[in-house]
CSV table of C-alpha atoms in Angstrom, one decimal:
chain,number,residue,atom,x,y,z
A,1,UNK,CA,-112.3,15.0,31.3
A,2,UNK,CA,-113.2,13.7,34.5
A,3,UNK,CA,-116.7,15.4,35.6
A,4,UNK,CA,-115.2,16.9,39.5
A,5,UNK,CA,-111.4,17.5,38.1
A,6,UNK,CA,-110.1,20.7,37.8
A,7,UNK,CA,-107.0,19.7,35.8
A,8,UNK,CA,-106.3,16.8,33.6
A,9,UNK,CA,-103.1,16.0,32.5
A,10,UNK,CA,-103.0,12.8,30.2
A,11,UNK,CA,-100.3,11.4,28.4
A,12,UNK,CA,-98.1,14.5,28.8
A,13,UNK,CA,-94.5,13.8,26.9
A,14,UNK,CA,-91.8,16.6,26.9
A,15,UNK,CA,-88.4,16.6,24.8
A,16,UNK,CA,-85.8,18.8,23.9
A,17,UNK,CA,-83.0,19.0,21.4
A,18,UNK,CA,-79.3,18.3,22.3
A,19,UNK,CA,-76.6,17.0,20.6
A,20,UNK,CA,-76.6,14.2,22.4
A,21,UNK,CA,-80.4,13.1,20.7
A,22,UNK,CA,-83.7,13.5,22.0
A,23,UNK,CA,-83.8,14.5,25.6
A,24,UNK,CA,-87.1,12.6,27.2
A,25,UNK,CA,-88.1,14.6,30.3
A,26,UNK,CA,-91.3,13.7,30.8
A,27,UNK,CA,-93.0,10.6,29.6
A,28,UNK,CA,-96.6,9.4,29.0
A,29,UNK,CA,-97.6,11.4,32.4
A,30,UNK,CA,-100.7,11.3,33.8
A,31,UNK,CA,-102.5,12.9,36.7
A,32,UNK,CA,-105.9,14.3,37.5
A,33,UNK,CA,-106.3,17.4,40.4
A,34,UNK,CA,-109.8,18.4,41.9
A,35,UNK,CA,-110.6,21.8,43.1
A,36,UNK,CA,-109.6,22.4,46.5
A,37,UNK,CA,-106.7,19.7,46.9
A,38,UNK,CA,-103.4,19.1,47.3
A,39,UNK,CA,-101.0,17.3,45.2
A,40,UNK,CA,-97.3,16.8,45.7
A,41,UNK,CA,-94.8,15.5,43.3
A,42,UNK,CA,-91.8,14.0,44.7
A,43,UNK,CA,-88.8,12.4,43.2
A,44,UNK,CA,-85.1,13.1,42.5
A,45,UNK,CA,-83.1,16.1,40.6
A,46,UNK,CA,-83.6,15.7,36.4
A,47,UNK,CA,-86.9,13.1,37.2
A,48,UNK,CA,-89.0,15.6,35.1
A,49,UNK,CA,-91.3,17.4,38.5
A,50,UNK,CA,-90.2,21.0,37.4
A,51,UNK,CA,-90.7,20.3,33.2
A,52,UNK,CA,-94.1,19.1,34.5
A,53,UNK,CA,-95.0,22.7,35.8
A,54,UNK,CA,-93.5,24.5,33.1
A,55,UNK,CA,-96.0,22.5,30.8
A,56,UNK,CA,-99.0,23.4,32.7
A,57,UNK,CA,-97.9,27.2,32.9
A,58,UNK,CA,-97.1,27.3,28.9
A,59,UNK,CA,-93.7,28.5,29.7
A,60,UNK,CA,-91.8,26.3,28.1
A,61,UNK,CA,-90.3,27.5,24.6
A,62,UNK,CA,-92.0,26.0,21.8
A,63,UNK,CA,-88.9,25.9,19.5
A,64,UNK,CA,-86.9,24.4,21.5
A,65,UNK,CA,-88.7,21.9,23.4
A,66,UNK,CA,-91.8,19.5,21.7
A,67,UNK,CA,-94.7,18.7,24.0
A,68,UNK,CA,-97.2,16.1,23.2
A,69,UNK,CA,-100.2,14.7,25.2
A,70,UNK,CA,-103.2,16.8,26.9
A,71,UNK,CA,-103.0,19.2,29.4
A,72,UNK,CA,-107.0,20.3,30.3
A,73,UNK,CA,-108.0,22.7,32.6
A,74,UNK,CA,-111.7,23.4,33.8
A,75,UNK,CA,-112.4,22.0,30.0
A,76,UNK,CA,-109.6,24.0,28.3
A,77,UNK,CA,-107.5,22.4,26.6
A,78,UNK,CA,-104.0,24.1,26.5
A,79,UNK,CA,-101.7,21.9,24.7
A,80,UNK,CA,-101.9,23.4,20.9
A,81,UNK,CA,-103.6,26.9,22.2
A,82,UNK,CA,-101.7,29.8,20.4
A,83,UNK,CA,-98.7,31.5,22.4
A,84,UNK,CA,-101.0,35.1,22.5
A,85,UNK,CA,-104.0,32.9,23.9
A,86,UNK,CA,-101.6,30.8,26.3
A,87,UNK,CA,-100.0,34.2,27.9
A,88,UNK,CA,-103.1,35.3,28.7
A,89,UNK,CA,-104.7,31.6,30.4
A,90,UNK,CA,-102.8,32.0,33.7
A,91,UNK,CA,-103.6,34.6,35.7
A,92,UNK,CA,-107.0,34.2,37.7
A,93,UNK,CA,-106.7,30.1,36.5
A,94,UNK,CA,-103.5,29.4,37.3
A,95,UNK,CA,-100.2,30.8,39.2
A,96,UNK,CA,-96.6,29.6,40.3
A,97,UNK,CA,-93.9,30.6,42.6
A,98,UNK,CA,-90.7,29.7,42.5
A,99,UNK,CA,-88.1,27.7,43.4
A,100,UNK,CA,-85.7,30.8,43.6
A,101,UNK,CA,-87.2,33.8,44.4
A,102,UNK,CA,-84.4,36.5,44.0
A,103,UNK,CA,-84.4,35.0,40.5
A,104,UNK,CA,-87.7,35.6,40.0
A,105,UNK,CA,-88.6,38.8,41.3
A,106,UNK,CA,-87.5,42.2,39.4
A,107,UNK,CA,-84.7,43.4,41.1
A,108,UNK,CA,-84.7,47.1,40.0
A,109,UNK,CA,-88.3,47.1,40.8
A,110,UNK,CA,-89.7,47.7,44.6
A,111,UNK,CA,-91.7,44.0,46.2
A,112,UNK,CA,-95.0,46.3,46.5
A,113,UNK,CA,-94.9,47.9,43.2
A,114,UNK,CA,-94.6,44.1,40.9
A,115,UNK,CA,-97.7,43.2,43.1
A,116,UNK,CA,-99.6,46.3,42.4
A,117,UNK,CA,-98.5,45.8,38.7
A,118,UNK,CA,-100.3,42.7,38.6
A,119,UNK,CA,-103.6,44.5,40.2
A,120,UNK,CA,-103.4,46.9,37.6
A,121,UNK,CA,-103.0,44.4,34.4
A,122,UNK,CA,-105.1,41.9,35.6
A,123,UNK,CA,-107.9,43.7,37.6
A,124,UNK,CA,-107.7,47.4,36.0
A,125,UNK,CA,-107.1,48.6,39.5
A,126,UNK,CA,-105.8,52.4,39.6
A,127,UNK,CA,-102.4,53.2,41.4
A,128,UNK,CA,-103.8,53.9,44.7
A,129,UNK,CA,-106.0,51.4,44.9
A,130,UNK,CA,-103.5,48.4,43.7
A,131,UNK,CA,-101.1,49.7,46.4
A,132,UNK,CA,-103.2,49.3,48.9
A,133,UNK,CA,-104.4,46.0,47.8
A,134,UNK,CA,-100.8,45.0,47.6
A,135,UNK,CA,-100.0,46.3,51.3
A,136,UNK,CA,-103.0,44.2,52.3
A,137,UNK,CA,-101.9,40.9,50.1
A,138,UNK,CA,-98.3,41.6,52.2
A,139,UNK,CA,-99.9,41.8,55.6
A,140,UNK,CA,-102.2,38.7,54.6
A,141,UNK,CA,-98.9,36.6,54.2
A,142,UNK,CA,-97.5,37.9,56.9
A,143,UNK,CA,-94.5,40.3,56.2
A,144,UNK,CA,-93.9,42.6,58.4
A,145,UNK,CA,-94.2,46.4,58.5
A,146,UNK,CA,-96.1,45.6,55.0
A,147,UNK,CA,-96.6,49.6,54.3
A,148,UNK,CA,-92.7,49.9,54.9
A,149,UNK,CA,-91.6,46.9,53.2
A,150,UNK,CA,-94.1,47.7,50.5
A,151,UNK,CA,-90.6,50.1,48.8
A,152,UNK,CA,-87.9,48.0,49.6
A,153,UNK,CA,-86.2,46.3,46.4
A,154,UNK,CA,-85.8,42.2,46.8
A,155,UNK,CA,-82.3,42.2,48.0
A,156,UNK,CA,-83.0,44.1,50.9
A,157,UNK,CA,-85.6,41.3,51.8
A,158,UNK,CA,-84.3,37.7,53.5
A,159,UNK,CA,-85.1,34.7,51.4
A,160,UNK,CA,-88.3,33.6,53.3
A,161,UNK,CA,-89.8,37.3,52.6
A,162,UNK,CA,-88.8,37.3,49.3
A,163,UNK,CA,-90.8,34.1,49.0
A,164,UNK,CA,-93.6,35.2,50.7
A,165,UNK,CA,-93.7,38.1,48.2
A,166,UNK,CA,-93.9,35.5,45.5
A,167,UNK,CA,-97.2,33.9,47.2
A,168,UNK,CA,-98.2,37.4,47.6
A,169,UNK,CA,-98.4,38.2,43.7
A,170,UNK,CA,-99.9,34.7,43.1
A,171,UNK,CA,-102.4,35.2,45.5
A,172,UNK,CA,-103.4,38.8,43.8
A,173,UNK,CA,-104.1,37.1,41.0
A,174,UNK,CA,-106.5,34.5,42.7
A,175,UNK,CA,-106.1,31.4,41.3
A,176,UNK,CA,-107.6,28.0,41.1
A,177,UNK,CA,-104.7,26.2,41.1
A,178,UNK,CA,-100.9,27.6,42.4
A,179,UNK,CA,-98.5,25.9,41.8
A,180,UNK,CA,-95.3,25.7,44.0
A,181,UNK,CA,-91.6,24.2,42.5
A,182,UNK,CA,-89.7,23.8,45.3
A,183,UNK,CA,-90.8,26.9,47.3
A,184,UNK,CA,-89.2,25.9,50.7
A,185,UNK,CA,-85.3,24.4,49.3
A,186,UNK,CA,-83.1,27.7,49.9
A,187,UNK,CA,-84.3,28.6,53.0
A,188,UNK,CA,-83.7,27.3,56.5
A,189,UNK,CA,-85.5,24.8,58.4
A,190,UNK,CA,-87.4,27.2,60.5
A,191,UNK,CA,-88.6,29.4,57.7
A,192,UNK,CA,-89.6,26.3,55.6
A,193,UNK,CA,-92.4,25.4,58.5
A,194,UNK,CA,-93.8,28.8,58.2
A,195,UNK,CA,-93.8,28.9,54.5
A,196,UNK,CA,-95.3,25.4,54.1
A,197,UNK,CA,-98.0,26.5,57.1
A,198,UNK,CA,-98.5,29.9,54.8
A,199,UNK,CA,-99.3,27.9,52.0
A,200,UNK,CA,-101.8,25.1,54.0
A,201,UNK,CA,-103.5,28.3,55.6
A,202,UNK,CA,-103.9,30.0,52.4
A,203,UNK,CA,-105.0,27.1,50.9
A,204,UNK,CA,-107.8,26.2,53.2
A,205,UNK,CA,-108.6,30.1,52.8
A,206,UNK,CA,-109.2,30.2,49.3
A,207,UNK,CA,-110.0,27.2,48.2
A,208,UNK,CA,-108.0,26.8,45.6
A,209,UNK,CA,-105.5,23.8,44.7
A,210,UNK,CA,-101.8,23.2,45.3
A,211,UNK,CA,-99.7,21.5,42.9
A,212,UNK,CA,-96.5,21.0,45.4
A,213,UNK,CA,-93.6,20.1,43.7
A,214,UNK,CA,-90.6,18.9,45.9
A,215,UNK,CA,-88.1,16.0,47.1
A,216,UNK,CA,-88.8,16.5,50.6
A,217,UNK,CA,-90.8,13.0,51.5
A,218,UNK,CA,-91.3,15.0,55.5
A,219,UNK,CA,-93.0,18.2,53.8
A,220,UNK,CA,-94.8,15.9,51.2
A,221,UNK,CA,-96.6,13.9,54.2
A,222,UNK,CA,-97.6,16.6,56.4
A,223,UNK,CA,-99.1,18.7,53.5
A,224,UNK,CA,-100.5,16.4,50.8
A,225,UNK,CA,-103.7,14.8,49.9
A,226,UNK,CA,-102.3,12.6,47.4
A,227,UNK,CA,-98.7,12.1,45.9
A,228,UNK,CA,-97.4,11.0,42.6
A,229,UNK,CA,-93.8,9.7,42.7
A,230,UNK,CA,-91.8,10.4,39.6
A,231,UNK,CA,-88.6,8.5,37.9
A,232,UNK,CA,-86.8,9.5,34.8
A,233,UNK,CA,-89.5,11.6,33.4
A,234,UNK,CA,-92.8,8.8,34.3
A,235,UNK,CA,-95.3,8.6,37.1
A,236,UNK,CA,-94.1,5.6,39.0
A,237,UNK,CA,-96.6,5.5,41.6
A,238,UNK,CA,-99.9,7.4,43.1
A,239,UNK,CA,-102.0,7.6,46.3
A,240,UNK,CA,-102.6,9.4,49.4
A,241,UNK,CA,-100.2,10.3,51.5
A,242,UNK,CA,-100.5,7.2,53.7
A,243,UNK,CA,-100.9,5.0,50.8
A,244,UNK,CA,-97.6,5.9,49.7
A,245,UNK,CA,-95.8,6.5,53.0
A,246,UNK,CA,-97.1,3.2,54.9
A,247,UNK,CA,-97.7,0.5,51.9
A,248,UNK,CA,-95.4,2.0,49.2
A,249,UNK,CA,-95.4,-0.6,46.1
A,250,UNK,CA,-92.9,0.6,44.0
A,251,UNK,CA,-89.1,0.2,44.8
A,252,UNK,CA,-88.1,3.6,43.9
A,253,UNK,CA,-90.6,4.7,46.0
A,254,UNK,CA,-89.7,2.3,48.8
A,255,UNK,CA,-85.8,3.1,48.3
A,256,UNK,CA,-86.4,6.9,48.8
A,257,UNK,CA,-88.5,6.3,52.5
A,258,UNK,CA,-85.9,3.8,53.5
A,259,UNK,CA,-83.2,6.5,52.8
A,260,UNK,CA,-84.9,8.8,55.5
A,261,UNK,CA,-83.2,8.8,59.1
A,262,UNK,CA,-85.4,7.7,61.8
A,263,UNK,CA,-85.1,8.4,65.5
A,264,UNK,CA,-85.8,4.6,66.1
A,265,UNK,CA,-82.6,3.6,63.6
A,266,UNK,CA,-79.8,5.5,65.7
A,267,UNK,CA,-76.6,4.5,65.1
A,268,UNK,CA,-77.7,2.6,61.8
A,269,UNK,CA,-76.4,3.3,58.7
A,270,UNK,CA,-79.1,4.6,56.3
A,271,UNK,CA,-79.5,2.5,52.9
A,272,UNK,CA,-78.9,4.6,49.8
A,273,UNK,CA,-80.6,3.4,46.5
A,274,UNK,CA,-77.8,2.7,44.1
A,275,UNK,CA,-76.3,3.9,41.2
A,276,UNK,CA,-77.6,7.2,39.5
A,277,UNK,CA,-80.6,7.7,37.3
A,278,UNK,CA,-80.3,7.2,33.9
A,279,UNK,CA,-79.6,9.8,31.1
A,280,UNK,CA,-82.7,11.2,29.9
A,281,UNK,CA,-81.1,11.0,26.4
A,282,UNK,CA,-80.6,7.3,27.2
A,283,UNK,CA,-83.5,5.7,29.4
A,284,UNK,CA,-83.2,1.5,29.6
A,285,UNK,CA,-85.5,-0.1,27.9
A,286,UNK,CA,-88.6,-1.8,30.2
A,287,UNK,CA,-88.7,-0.1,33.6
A,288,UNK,CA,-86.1,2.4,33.9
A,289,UNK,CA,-85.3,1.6,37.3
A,290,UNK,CA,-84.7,-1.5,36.6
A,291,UNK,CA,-80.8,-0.8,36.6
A,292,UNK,CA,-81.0,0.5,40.3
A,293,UNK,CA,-83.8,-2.4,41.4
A,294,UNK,CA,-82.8,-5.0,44.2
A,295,UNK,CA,-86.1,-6.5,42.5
A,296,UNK,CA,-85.5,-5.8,39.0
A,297,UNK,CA,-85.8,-9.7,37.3
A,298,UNK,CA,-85.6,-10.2,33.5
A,299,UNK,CA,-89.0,-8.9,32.5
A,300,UNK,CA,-88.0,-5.8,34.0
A,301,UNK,CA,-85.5,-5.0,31.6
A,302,UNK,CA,-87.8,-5.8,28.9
A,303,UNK,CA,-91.3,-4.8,29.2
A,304,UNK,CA,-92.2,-1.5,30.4
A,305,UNK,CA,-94.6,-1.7,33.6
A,306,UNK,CA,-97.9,0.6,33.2
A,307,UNK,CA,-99.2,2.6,36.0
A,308,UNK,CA,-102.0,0.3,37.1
A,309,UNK,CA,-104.4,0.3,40.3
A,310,UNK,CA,-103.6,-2.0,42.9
A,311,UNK,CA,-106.2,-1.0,45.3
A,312,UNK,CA,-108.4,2.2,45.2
A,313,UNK,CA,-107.1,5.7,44.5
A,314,UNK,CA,-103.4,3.5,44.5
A,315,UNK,CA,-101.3,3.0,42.0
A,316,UNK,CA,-97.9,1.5,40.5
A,317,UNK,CA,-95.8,0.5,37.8
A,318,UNK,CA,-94.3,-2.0,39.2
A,319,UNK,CA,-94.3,-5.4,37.4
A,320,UNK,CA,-94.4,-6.6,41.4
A,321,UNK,CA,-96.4,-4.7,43.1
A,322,UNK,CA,-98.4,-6.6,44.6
A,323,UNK,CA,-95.5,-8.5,46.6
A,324,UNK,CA,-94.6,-5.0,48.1
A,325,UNK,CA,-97.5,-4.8,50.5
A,326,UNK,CA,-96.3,-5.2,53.6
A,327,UNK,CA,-97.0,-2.2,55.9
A,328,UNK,CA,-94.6,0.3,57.7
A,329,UNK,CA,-94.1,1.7,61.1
């Protein structure tokens, strides 16, 4: 493990059953996080951000899922660790909030009472005390009223206090690392600012690391340290955010910044990237973008390209990525 890292992920694969054969969602991932930054994961719907998570939490069922590779945290390694030892790894190490929040909340449970729940499990705090903790942990993310709201059940909450009582109960449990799948998708473009500033705020606070896991490229370049760029279950390319943004060299990569609007390209149509991704029961061989690649040339479709650096802290698996290095506005 790398001496300054605070999580190590190395050749992380994850499959599942179906009947149609071996589902590959994630494949020979790996990634490296130090304490104190942040990391966003972008890339379409089914390219394996969310599995990623689930891995690192342990909350993925081991019967029906296989997962392979090393997942090492603070020198833990928690790939293989028993399912009573696993349960109890998160907590003051690691938390996550959700995409969904309604989902994920209790709903015949009151917002304050699941925080104070996880004061009293994980910190032995008495009843008193872990309510007013938790009215503290509501005012700190900024719901209103917090001693009022502290009964109301999460359907009498909107979506972006729901989800700030999600960051509430993983902030309770002070972790190194939270993270975040999608935190900001159901909500409205107003409320996703404030979350995403909640989140920057918190982090800076703390001190503890963000694992952001999204397909918004705007989000990912106001927030991010670095960024990692997945496709069909691999890590396509990696580097910070203006790396990425301003000297992409991966064509998926490239495809999803030119599919942005821009002020300056009124009037222009936008240009998709083509075709779908593959079946994760059924990924090409060689690159697997190959079949969507303006680029793609016959060694694509026959030897798969290695994540390799191209300069420092960047890099690709791109057979041709070094003649993808002209800048961008």
């Amino acid at each position: 493990m790398s001496a300054e890292a605070l999580l190590e992920v190395r050749d992380l694969s994850v499959e599942f059953a179906s009947r149609h054969g071996a589902l590959k969602a994630v494949r020979s991932t790996s990634f490296t996080m130090r304490a104190g930054e942040t990391l966003a994961v972008l890339g379409e719907s089914g390219s394996g951000k969310s599995v990623t998570a689930m891995s690192i939490m342990g909350l993925l069922d081991p019967v029906r899922s296989r997962t392979s590779g090393s997942i090492t945290f603070e020198g833990t390694e928690l790939v293989g660790l028993s399912r009573a030892r696993r349960r109890r790894f998160p907590g003051r190490n690691i938390a996550m909030i959700f995409q969904d929040a309604l989902a994920a909340l209790n709903p015949v449970q009151t917002v304050g009472s699941q925080i104070s729940e996880v004061l009293r499990v994980h910190q032995g705090a008495s009843h008193g005390a872990a309510k007013a903790q938790a009215i503290e942990y509501m005012d700190r993310v900024r719901i209103p009223a917090a001693a009022q709201r502290y009964s109301s059940y999460p359907h009498q909450l909107s979506g972006g206090m729901r989800q700030r009582v999600m960051i509430a109960i993983a902030l309770a449990l002070q972790p190194k690392l939270l993270i975040a799948d999608e935190p900001t998708t159901a909500l409205d473009v107003t409320v996703q600012a404030q979350i995403m500033q909640l989140l920057t705020e918190l982090r800076r606070e703390t001190g503890m690391a963000l694992l952001f896991i999204t397909h918004d490229l705007g989000v990912s370049a106001e927030v991010a340290d670095r960024i990692a760029v997945m496709y069909a279950g691999r890590i396509v390319e990696t580097g910070t955010a203006a790396e990425v943004y301003l000297h992409s060299r991966h064509p998926y990569t490239r495809g999803l910044l030119d599919s942005i609007p821009r002020a300056a390209q009124k009037g222009q149509r936008l240009t998709p990237i083509v075709g779908s991704p593959p079946p994760l029961t059924a990924i090409p061989r060689g690159c697997s973008f190959h079949p969507r690649c303006p680029r793609a040339a016959e060694v694509c479709t026959t030897d798969r390209p290695e994540l390799r650096e191209i300069s420092a802290a960047h890099c690709s698996a791109c057979h041709f990525a070094e003649e993808l290095a002209d800048a961008r506005g």
